[in-house]
Structure formats: structure tokens, C-alpha cells
XYZ file of C-alpha atoms in Angstrom:
559
model
C 0.700 27.674 52.857
C 0.691 23.907 52.992
C 2.563 22.348 49.997
C 0.433 20.397 47.552
C 1.882 16.973 46.763
C 1.797 14.813 43.563
C 3.717 11.725 42.428
C 4.793 13.400 39.121
C 4.962 17.114 38.112
C 5.298 17.825 34.406
C 6.237 21.172 32.942
C 4.708 21.651 29.544
C 1.664 20.343 27.680
C 2.876 19.500 24.176
C 3.239 15.952 22.906
C 6.164 15.205 25.205
C 4.540 16.453 28.382
C 1.107 14.955 27.741
C 2.661 11.620 26.639
C 4.576 11.523 29.929
C 1.467 12.467 31.932
C -0.688 9.772 30.374
C 2.036 7.115 30.692
C 2.621 7.976 34.388
C -1.052 8.153 35.213
C -1.615 4.780 33.544
C 0.739 3.288 36.173
C -1.373 4.838 39.001
C 0.586 7.955 39.541
C -1.050 11.202 40.659
C 0.053 13.561 37.952
C 0.020 17.384 37.645
C 0.775 19.220 34.334
C 1.829 22.885 34.599
C 1.626 25.106 31.558
C 2.783 28.765 31.342
C 0.495 29.552 28.414
C -3.355 29.952 28.847
C -3.946 26.948 26.558
C -2.668 23.369 26.202
C -0.990 21.618 23.274
C 2.128 23.625 22.778
C 3.784 23.624 19.323
C 2.415 20.117 18.815
C -1.033 21.679 18.236
C 0.367 23.725 15.355
C 2.361 20.879 13.730
C 1.700 18.558 10.974
C 1.339 15.722 13.576
C 3.585 13.085 11.909
C 5.501 10.864 14.305
C 8.625 9.035 13.132
C 8.509 5.706 14.986
C 10.104 2.774 13.055
C 9.193 -0.818 13.816
C 5.570 -0.559 15.051
C 3.042 -3.288 15.051
C 0.968 -1.279 12.654
C 3.908 -1.458 10.100
C 4.212 -5.200 10.801
C 0.507 -5.748 10.153
C 0.993 -3.910 6.782
C 3.801 -6.364 5.819
C 6.628 -3.877 6.365
C 9.964 -4.905 7.728
C 10.035 -3.788 11.389
C 13.606 -4.952 12.377
C 15.773 -2.260 14.105
C 18.858 -2.833 12.007
C 17.488 -0.963 9.055
C 16.617 2.324 10.739
C 19.745 2.011 12.919
C 21.959 1.646 9.809
C 20.135 4.600 8.251
C 20.691 6.794 11.230
C 24.335 5.854 11.428
C 24.798 6.888 7.808
C 22.887 10.227 8.147
C 24.246 11.304 11.559
C 27.842 10.317 11.069
C 29.948 11.575 14.068
C 26.795 12.785 15.741
C 25.424 9.232 16.167
C 24.730 8.539 19.822
C 24.266 4.777 20.289
C 22.654 4.941 23.691
C 19.954 7.417 22.750
C 19.349 6.121 19.260
C 19.027 2.531 20.515
C 16.762 3.665 23.449
C 14.551 5.450 20.874
C 14.381 2.555 18.517
C 13.567 0.165 21.337
C 10.839 2.308 22.924
C 9.201 3.889 19.939
C 7.206 0.832 18.884
C 6.192 0.213 22.514
C 5.032 3.818 22.767
C 2.769 3.535 19.638
C 1.363 0.249 20.872
C 0.651 1.666 24.386
C -1.238 4.758 23.054
C -2.950 3.022 20.230
C -4.363 0.117 22.267
C -4.854 1.601 25.733
C -5.681 5.282 25.349
C -7.876 7.620 23.179
C -4.827 8.160 20.880
C -5.390 6.130 17.703
C -2.892 6.119 14.844
C -2.874 5.675 11.155
C 0.229 4.319 9.393
C 2.137 6.396 6.799
C 2.747 3.339 4.655
C 3.765 5.368 1.641
C 6.031 7.942 3.227
C 9.842 7.305 2.654
C 12.570 8.649 4.760
C 14.077 11.931 3.657
C 17.379 10.494 2.300
C 15.637 7.517 0.717
C 18.697 6.802 -1.472
C 21.156 5.951 1.358
C 21.640 2.520 3.093
C 18.900 1.533 5.626
C 16.377 4.084 4.389
C 12.758 3.075 4.638
C 10.361 3.414 1.752
C 7.381 3.741 4.025
C 5.707 2.550 7.275
C 8.119 4.308 9.686
C 5.761 7.138 10.442
C 2.315 7.310 12.083
C -0.177 10.102 12.539
C -3.048 10.513 14.985
C -6.409 9.914 13.376
C -8.839 12.830 12.929
C -10.669 13.642 16.158
C -13.991 15.182 16.946
C -13.177 18.119 19.304
C -16.612 17.870 20.879
C -15.462 14.774 22.704
C -13.253 17.053 24.909
C -16.525 18.768 26.016
C -15.713 22.008 27.856
C -11.977 21.310 27.854
C -11.887 22.037 24.135
C -11.523 25.661 25.176
C -8.071 24.791 26.507
C -6.809 23.351 23.245
C -4.598 25.781 21.392
C -6.218 27.061 18.175
C -4.487 26.047 14.908
C -1.973 28.246 13.192
C -3.722 30.773 10.945
C -1.258 30.442 8.127
C -1.391 26.669 7.706
C -5.226 26.341 7.769
C -8.138 27.385 5.635
C -10.046 29.831 7.835
C -9.133 27.731 10.856
C -9.734 24.370 9.150
C -6.810 21.919 9.363
C -5.974 19.948 6.248
C -4.160 16.692 6.630
C -1.336 15.578 4.293
C -2.410 12.693 2.133
C -5.745 12.059 0.520
C -7.307 15.072 2.370
C -4.731 17.557 1.058
C -4.808 16.034 -2.407
C -8.538 16.484 -2.518
C -8.107 20.192 -1.825
C -5.343 20.492 -4.491
C -7.472 18.715 -7.179
C -10.985 19.921 -6.268
C -11.373 21.849 -9.544
C -10.311 18.814 -11.586
C -11.954 15.850 -9.828
C -15.606 15.360 -8.921
C -14.885 13.170 -5.909
C -12.331 15.681 -4.568
C -14.880 18.447 -5.011
C -17.472 16.632 -2.992
C -14.915 15.803 -0.234
C -13.863 19.477 0.028
C -17.425 20.782 -0.122
C -18.427 18.515 2.756
C -15.439 19.512 4.872
C -16.064 23.258 4.303
C -19.757 22.992 5.102
C -18.995 21.072 8.346
C -16.370 23.584 9.273
C -18.796 26.491 8.691
C -21.253 24.677 10.973
C -18.645 24.326 13.708
C -17.633 27.913 13.493
C -21.226 28.995 13.934
C -21.948 26.557 16.789
C -18.604 26.367 18.608
C -16.524 29.308 17.440
C -13.782 26.940 16.131
C -13.261 23.892 13.954
C -14.135 20.644 15.566
C -12.841 18.292 12.833
C -9.330 18.178 14.315
C -6.485 16.858 12.287
C -2.641 16.827 12.241
C -1.009 17.967 15.481
C -4.303 19.352 16.764
C -5.814 15.885 16.642
C -2.812 14.408 18.483
C -2.934 17.047 21.230
C -6.673 16.686 21.658
C -6.450 12.815 21.830
C -3.640 13.142 24.463
C -5.735 15.644 26.424
C -8.709 13.161 26.333
C -6.462 10.291 27.429
C -5.082 12.392 30.327
C -8.586 13.400 31.459
C -9.687 9.727 31.370
C -6.775 8.898 33.728
C -7.417 11.718 36.189
C -4.392 13.918 35.250
C -4.763 17.444 36.572
C -3.423 20.501 34.844
C -2.993 24.254 35.404
C -2.575 26.929 32.736
C -1.146 30.366 33.198
C 1.337 28.849 35.724
C 5.086 29.744 35.799
C 7.637 27.666 37.696
C 10.503 29.704 39.001
C 12.655 26.948 40.593
C 13.113 23.211 40.809
C 13.483 21.944 44.330
C 16.116 19.487 45.457
C 15.977 19.391 49.149
C 17.721 16.085 49.633
C 19.347 13.904 46.978
C 16.687 14.197 44.257
C 14.549 16.757 42.576
C 11.302 16.517 44.484
C 9.192 19.519 43.667
C 8.772 23.032 42.173
C 8.283 26.528 43.287
C 5.710 28.678 41.460
C 5.974 32.438 40.706
C 3.285 33.039 43.340
C 5.519 31.422 45.949
C 3.596 28.195 46.292
C 5.564 24.980 46.651
C 4.312 21.767 45.080
C 6.097 18.508 45.846
C 6.742 15.594 43.535
C 7.300 12.276 45.294
C 8.723 10.491 42.130
C 10.127 13.294 40.061
C 9.759 16.263 37.766
C 9.603 16.036 33.913
C 10.682 19.000 31.764
C 8.817 19.389 28.506
C 8.460 23.166 28.119
C 9.102 23.268 24.332
C 12.689 24.328 23.886
C 14.304 27.798 23.687
C 13.168 29.213 20.275
C 12.232 32.518 21.842
C 15.052 32.707 24.356
C 16.944 35.633 22.869
C 20.177 35.164 24.770
C 20.521 31.436 24.205
C 19.575 31.747 20.572
C 22.259 34.317 20.052
C 24.832 31.790 21.386
C 23.679 28.895 19.251
C 21.856 29.969 16.093
C 23.694 30.834 12.927
C 22.486 34.017 11.387
C 20.218 34.501 14.401
C 19.279 38.060 13.169
C 17.459 36.586 10.174
C 15.849 33.550 11.812
C 12.158 33.234 12.582
C 10.624 30.552 14.771
C 7.320 28.680 14.144
C 7.256 27.529 17.818
C 4.635 28.911 20.185
C 5.606 32.118 21.995
C 5.852 30.165 25.357
C 8.952 28.302 24.122
C 11.252 30.586 26.111
C 13.803 28.104 27.285
C 12.253 27.680 30.742
C 13.137 24.094 31.080
C 16.835 24.633 30.270
C 17.036 27.558 32.600
C 15.585 25.643 35.546
C 17.767 22.581 34.950
C 21.071 24.321 34.402
C 20.470 26.248 37.667
C 20.777 22.753 39.242
C 23.975 21.945 37.395
C 22.447 20.227 34.338
C 24.476 19.964 31.181
C 23.252 21.912 28.107
C 24.408 20.154 24.895
C 24.805 22.463 21.975
C 27.121 20.171 19.980
C 24.338 19.257 17.541
C 24.998 19.787 13.801
C 22.234 22.275 13.667
C 20.655 24.059 16.669
C 17.090 23.532 15.402
C 14.785 21.830 12.948
C 15.153 24.249 10.139
C 12.443 25.289 7.745
C 12.124 28.042 5.039
C 9.497 30.515 5.929
C 7.834 33.643 4.402
C 6.582 36.706 6.249
C 2.818 37.022 5.728
C 1.470 40.564 5.988
C -2.067 41.263 7.284
C -4.269 44.347 6.796
C -4.115 45.199 10.513
C -0.224 45.489 10.354
C 0.374 42.114 11.984
C 2.677 39.537 10.393
C 2.482 35.755 10.384
C 4.907 33.035 9.168
C 4.191 30.521 6.462
C 6.397 27.259 6.530
C 7.224 26.184 2.978
C 6.792 22.483 3.337
C 4.879 21.188 0.314
C 5.265 23.746 -2.420
C 9.043 23.514 -3.030
C 8.841 19.966 -4.431
C 6.089 20.510 -6.939
C 6.844 20.691 -10.690
C 7.448 24.239 -11.980
C 9.100 26.132 -9.046
C 12.776 26.843 -8.274
C 14.581 28.603 -5.461
C 17.074 31.278 -6.256
C 19.442 33.717 -4.492
C 19.740 37.407 -5.136
C 22.381 36.528 -7.807
C 19.619 34.747 -9.740
C 21.015 31.325 -9.420
C 19.707 28.145 -7.841
C 21.603 26.848 -4.803
C 19.956 23.519 -3.870
C 17.707 20.730 -4.747
C 14.351 22.256 -3.758
C 12.683 18.932 -3.473
C 14.758 17.604 -0.606
C 13.809 18.233 2.986
C 12.947 21.678 4.326
C 15.835 21.365 6.732
C 18.168 20.859 3.742
C 16.788 23.891 2.009
C 17.779 26.202 4.880
C 21.202 24.606 5.529
C 21.962 25.087 1.811
C 20.707 28.674 1.974
C 22.906 29.490 4.938
C 25.933 27.805 3.260
C 25.467 29.733 0.005
C 24.947 33.151 1.548
C 28.064 35.273 2.355
C 28.255 36.348 6.031
C 27.788 40.041 5.084
C 24.563 39.517 3.147
C 21.017 38.634 4.380
C 20.111 34.961 4.298
C 17.261 35.156 1.789
C 15.948 33.369 -1.336
C 12.975 33.565 -3.599
C 10.701 30.758 -4.790
C 9.895 31.549 -8.428
C 7.086 30.027 -10.545
C 4.798 30.842 -13.387
C 1.010 31.429 -13.375
C 0.173 27.807 -14.152
C 2.032 26.668 -11.088
C 0.412 29.347 -8.897
C -3.129 28.359 -9.761
C -2.535 24.638 -9.721
C -0.513 24.286 -6.477
C -0.382 27.778 -4.779
C 2.730 29.368 -3.458
C 3.186 29.896 0.256
C 0.012 31.278 1.724
C -1.370 31.965 -1.811
C -3.905 29.143 -2.206
C -4.519 27.335 -5.531
C -7.613 27.884 -7.764
C -10.314 28.655 -7.169
C -9.216 30.891 -4.192
C -8.408 34.424 -5.339
C -4.770 35.412 -5.367
C -4.511 39.185 -6.161
C -4.886 40.333 -2.556
C -1.438 38.831 -1.833
C 0.125 40.837 -4.576
C -1.509 44.010 -3.340
C -0.202 43.349 0.262
C 3.316 42.901 -1.052
C 3.633 39.213 -0.201
C 3.574 38.020 -3.778
C 5.805 39.621 -6.409
C 4.385 39.464 -9.888
C 5.459 40.581 -13.348
C 4.746 39.815 -17.049
C 8.344 38.938 -17.710
C 11.069 37.140 -15.903
C 13.258 40.258 -16.001
C 10.487 42.368 -14.626
C 9.979 39.882 -11.759
C 13.669 39.938 -10.949
C 13.720 43.715 -10.749
C 10.650 43.738 -8.479
C 12.451 41.310 -6.066
C 15.955 42.789 -6.245
C 17.342 39.759 -8.101
C 19.950 39.967 -10.850
C 17.701 40.118 -13.808
C 20.060 38.758 -16.487
C 21.128 35.884 -14.300
C 17.523 34.904 -13.411
C 16.606 34.887 -17.091
C 19.606 32.584 -17.772
C 18.661 30.357 -14.898
C 15.088 29.891 -16.017
C 16.093 29.376 -19.627
C 18.477 26.666 -18.552
C 15.789 25.101 -16.279
C 13.203 25.131 -19.086
C 15.522 23.549 -21.708
C 15.764 20.446 -19.574
C 12.458 20.608 -17.756
C 10.606 19.908 -20.961
C 12.024 16.355 -20.761
C 11.616 16.071 -16.950
C 15.271 16.561 -16.269
C 17.265 18.583 -13.685
C 20.895 18.031 -14.579
C 22.078 20.621 -11.976
C 20.586 19.100 -8.746
C 18.629 15.962 -9.725
C 15.070 16.840 -8.635
C 12.887 13.830 -8.608
C 15.648 11.300 -8.297
C 14.547 9.614 -5.106
C 11.232 8.242 -3.742
C 11.066 11.030 -1.104
C 11.423 13.757 -3.781
C 8.770 12.111 -5.980
C 6.343 11.956 -3.047
C 6.716 15.821 -2.756
C 5.847 16.202 -6.400
C 2.725 15.727 -8.380
C 1.842 12.112 -9.317
C -0.342 13.370 -12.209
C 2.535 15.156 -13.892
C 5.058 13.445 -16.095
C 7.546 12.325 -16.969
C 9.071 13.695 -13.687
C 6.565 14.603 -10.989
C 8.995 17.169 -9.643
C 10.070 19.057 -12.830
C 8.087 21.295 -15.133
C 8.931 24.414 -17.224
C 8.417 27.914 -15.866
C 6.962 29.516 -18.894
C 3.373 30.820 -18.605
C 3.168 34.555 -17.654
C 2.644 36.350 -15.363
C 5.552 35.125 -13.258
C 5.503 35.072 -9.490
C 8.004 34.966 -6.578
C 7.847 34.876 -2.780
C 10.728 35.884 -0.531
C 11.766 32.995 1.744
C 14.128 33.172 4.811
C 15.392 30.813 7.484
C 13.000 29.586 10.110
C 12.525 26.559 12.388
C 9.988 24.284 14.005
C 11.856 23.746 17.280
C 15.247 23.412 18.835
C 17.660 20.476 18.511
C 20.196 21.764 21.049
C 19.034 21.183 24.621
C 19.598 19.396 27.921
C 21.824 16.329 27.810
C 19.832 13.226 28.588
C 20.440 9.440 28.887
C 18.451 6.681 27.299
C 16.028 6.708 30.274
C 15.169 10.400 29.576
C 17.088 11.417 32.803
C 18.736 14.826 32.709
C 22.518 14.616 33.033
C 24.814 16.962 35.033
C 28.006 18.474 33.749
C 29.886 15.293 34.795
C 27.578 13.191 32.735
C 25.663 11.609 35.708
C 21.898 11.513 35.981
C 20.309 14.112 38.211
C 18.003 11.995 40.416
C 14.298 12.826 40.016
C 14.726 15.024 36.939
C 13.627 13.905 33.484
C 13.276 15.645 30.123
C 11.563 15.109 26.789
C 10.667 16.950 23.668
C 12.486 20.139 22.488
C 13.838 20.721 26.023
C 16.230 17.689 25.411
C 19.025 17.616 22.915
C 17.819 15.763 19.930
C 18.718 12.063 19.773
C 19.429 12.550 16.110
C 22.324 15.000 16.553
C 20.824 17.957 14.778
C 19.841 16.300 11.609
C 16.459 15.792 10.021
C 16.425 12.130 8.692
C 12.620 11.918 8.208
C 9.358 13.709 8.661
C 8.178 13.409 12.238
C 11.539 13.491 13.952
C 10.500 16.125 16.387
C 7.288 14.446 17.599
C 8.737 10.961 17.388
C 11.308 11.476 20.070
C 8.988 13.782 22.000
C 6.306 11.093 22.271
C 8.831 8.338 22.748
C 10.948 9.920 25.461
C 7.799 11.314 27.143
C 6.598 7.670 27.365
C 10.038 6.590 28.642
C 10.227 9.363 31.218
C 6.666 8.624 32.498
C 7.454 4.966 32.749
C 10.884 5.273 34.357
C 9.714 7.872 36.895
C 6.950 5.709 38.103
C 8.413 2.206 37.766
C 12.163 2.886 38.089
C 12.993 1.111 34.881
C 12.822 1.680 31.136
C 9.759 0.355 29.283
């Protein structure tokens, strides 16, 4: 069999892989993307789609300071001893160029998150907005027949397959029963979605990560990028001094004149490697796609690549709840937006709060792990009253007017007329939970949280309800019945990964670049050292170092 030949071969089709493909192809390279799954988009297509990229021209046009010293100082403060100057500086230098390239020269168009502050918005260098971008909504029909290759959205985070975007879109859904304009917006979206389901079998008004993946696919098609799905690579080839091809499971060899880029999505479902790196691995659930099996790391380490597991956390952590379905299947719901709303608290089995629920989802899980003795399961409960449930929802339980009783019947939602009865239903110390809620309510009437300071920073207030005062993050838990959902550790993607330099080249165990081998996305160790300084810090580096890898592999220099 005569080997096929390309300039660049990319393994993986999430944001990192497709960004690398589009970048390389824009420089005239012949590019092939290989994907083990039957669809494209990776975990990106399931994500919220936000990209942390400080210093963009979009921010500058909005009058926001775009100097690098602010985000650099912020990262130094947050990362501490895990601050890697080379990779952080490479990211801060390339991220604005990445956004400009895609926004002005491809089908990827961005909107600015002008009002989204960094997670630790109270520390030096933190941004109060403008450091994040998100792909604009996209009409899936523009992909034509290739729409069938785009991964369907995650069931748990959509409304019957309809993606809802954070910001005005989500707020309309949350306020549709109280605002005529919101009601009209939601009605229009639902009717269009019903039409798309009838005509196309899926939603076509793509938003969040699905919009980003679709726009990247369209851009790749426009530049002649080729892809193959259901394709497994069993080995990287280095027949001379550089990696110059791959071998497929079928035995076929495909050569790469300018290099191979790894972007297979991390090792969330690699049981052996997870056991070596994840704390409380037995109680951890991943929100990554099933194909995130650590393929990139396995292929690279077989050539002597260095695997960096020195990150402060092995993954981008997120609290999740197990969602039971009538057919016996289970899904996972990521608790991103509900924890910061006024009138909910997180408690342990001892009935006590253990963290500021309104901080980042990564912080919630690290606090949960720190607070749970090693001989006990890492679990908590989000507790609220009926007013909260119908106004904001809880987990997969949607707010009014969507019915909620089915989730109680399935055992997902615990409900009782009294706080003590709710505690007994959950296995929580009843007397302690009653004391915790009584203490919470005493101060919540005035909008205070003396124990953890909910609502004290711009980031926390953004997670709250702007229509609720005096504190958008704090309200009493007083209106029966009372509800609770069990929440355990989960993650969006791995932080530990292959060691890389600022040009996205994979490093060997001696710290030298492996010629012809690049890496981006969750396959690479996070440039932020295992911390979660802002929303979009998975996709931000994925897009940026995919862009860097595609440029360096074709041009021999950083962008």
C-alpha cells in the first residue's frame, strides 16, 4: 500500500485540532485531520464555548485596557509557584493574534464578553471584563451535508437539544414568565427549534461550543482541509530525525512532511492514568467525550515525550450530579450557574457549609475534596426552597413553567416539607442542617453571608440575580417544600498532560523539543498550572496553541 502524504496531520477535531488545521491550511499546507469518534467537534461541541483571550482588538475597540501586564500580573498572583513564564507569555502574546486571525479571515466570528470579570476579581491584575470572547451563533445549515458530522449537544445542558447561550439568551429563558420581551424571545427560539427538529432532526441554531466547532468546520472546509472519522492512530513515525507520519490501526501509513499535531482531548477516560493523577478517582465523573482516552499522551510518551503531572490540580474540576433516565441510563449535569444564585447553599453530610458557593466551579470541588475525610465519599448537597426551584431551577430541574415533579419521582431531586425531613431523605445530619439554614436565614434577610462572603466580588455578583437585592447572591431558604440535589466531583477536561514549550512543541524527558511533534488542547499540560483563573481557560489555550502549532509547523516560527 503506497503511503498517502500530507504536509500536516492533526489528531483530534476539537477546538485545538481544528484551530491548528485552519491555521496551517491558511498558509497553504495540505492538512489531514484524523478523529477516532464518528463525529467531529470533541468536547468543544459540548462546552459553553467561552474563550479566555486577553488583549484582543475587540476589547480595544470597546475601550478596555489590552496591555499584557494586567493579565500577567493576575496570573502570577493566582498561579504562584506554578507560574510558567515561557508558556504564559507565549499565550498572552499569541491569543490576541489568534482571535484577530479567525475573526477577520475565517468563518469564525466572535462576540466580546465585555461584562465578564475574571474569577478572582478581587486580586491584583484581575480584569473586570473584556478578556473573554465567544463564537457568534451559527446557522448549522451552512455546513450543508457536513452538519451530520458535528457532534450533537449534550442532553443535560440543552432544552430538548436546543443550546442556550449565557448572557441575554439565558436570562430570557430564566425570566420568560416575568417579562414579555423574554417570553417572545423564548417562544421564537422554541418554535424555530421545533421546525429544525422536524426538517433536519437536530437544532440548527447553534450556540456556545457547538457554534465554535461548526464555524471551525466551515473554515476548514473553505480551506480544503480533509478529515476522516472512525480512524485510530496506533503509532507516530519518526524514521529520521523528526516525527514525519502516523500508522493507522488498519496498517496504513500516512506521512507528514511538516509535522504531526496532537489534539486528542486529554485522558479523562484513561483509567490507568487517571488512577495515577486524580485525587479521589473512584468518585470522579468526567464531562469530556468518551473518546478522550489519552491517545495523544500514549503516542507521544512512546517516543520519549515528557508527561507533566505537576499541575496543582489534574483537571478543570466541576461539581456534577447524576441524572437518571427512565431507560436506566445516567447522564451528568454540570452545576455552573445555579450555585451562585440567591437562596441556595452547599452542605456536607454533617449539615454544614464548606465553601463560598458563588466562587468558581473548580473552587467548589477543590473545597469539597479538602473538606471530606479520606475514608468518606466526596459528596455534597445543594439545598434550596421552593421559591428558588421555580425561579432558577436546580441542576437539570428547569425553572417555571417546566414541570419538576418527574425529577422527584426518579430520585434525582430530594424533597420534603421540613428542613429536618429533607436532611433525613438525603442522609444529612438533620439537627446540624437546621442550624445551618437558621444561621443562613438570619443574615440572608439583610443580604449578608458572614461565613464565606457570598456576593463580595464582581465575579460572584455576575453569577447572582441582578433583580434581587440587596445582595444578588444571597436570599433566605424559607419557603417549603425544601429541595436538595446530591453533587459530586467532576471535570471538563484534564490539566496534566504533555510538556510543551511556547511554540507548542512537545518536549522530551530532557526538556528538548521533539522535532515535528506539536500539541495543543487538553493533550498538553495546562499553561495555567492546574488553576482556573477565568471562564474559558480550557478553550483559550486550546485555540491559541492550536493556532501557534499550525503556524510554527508550516512557517517554522511563532506567530
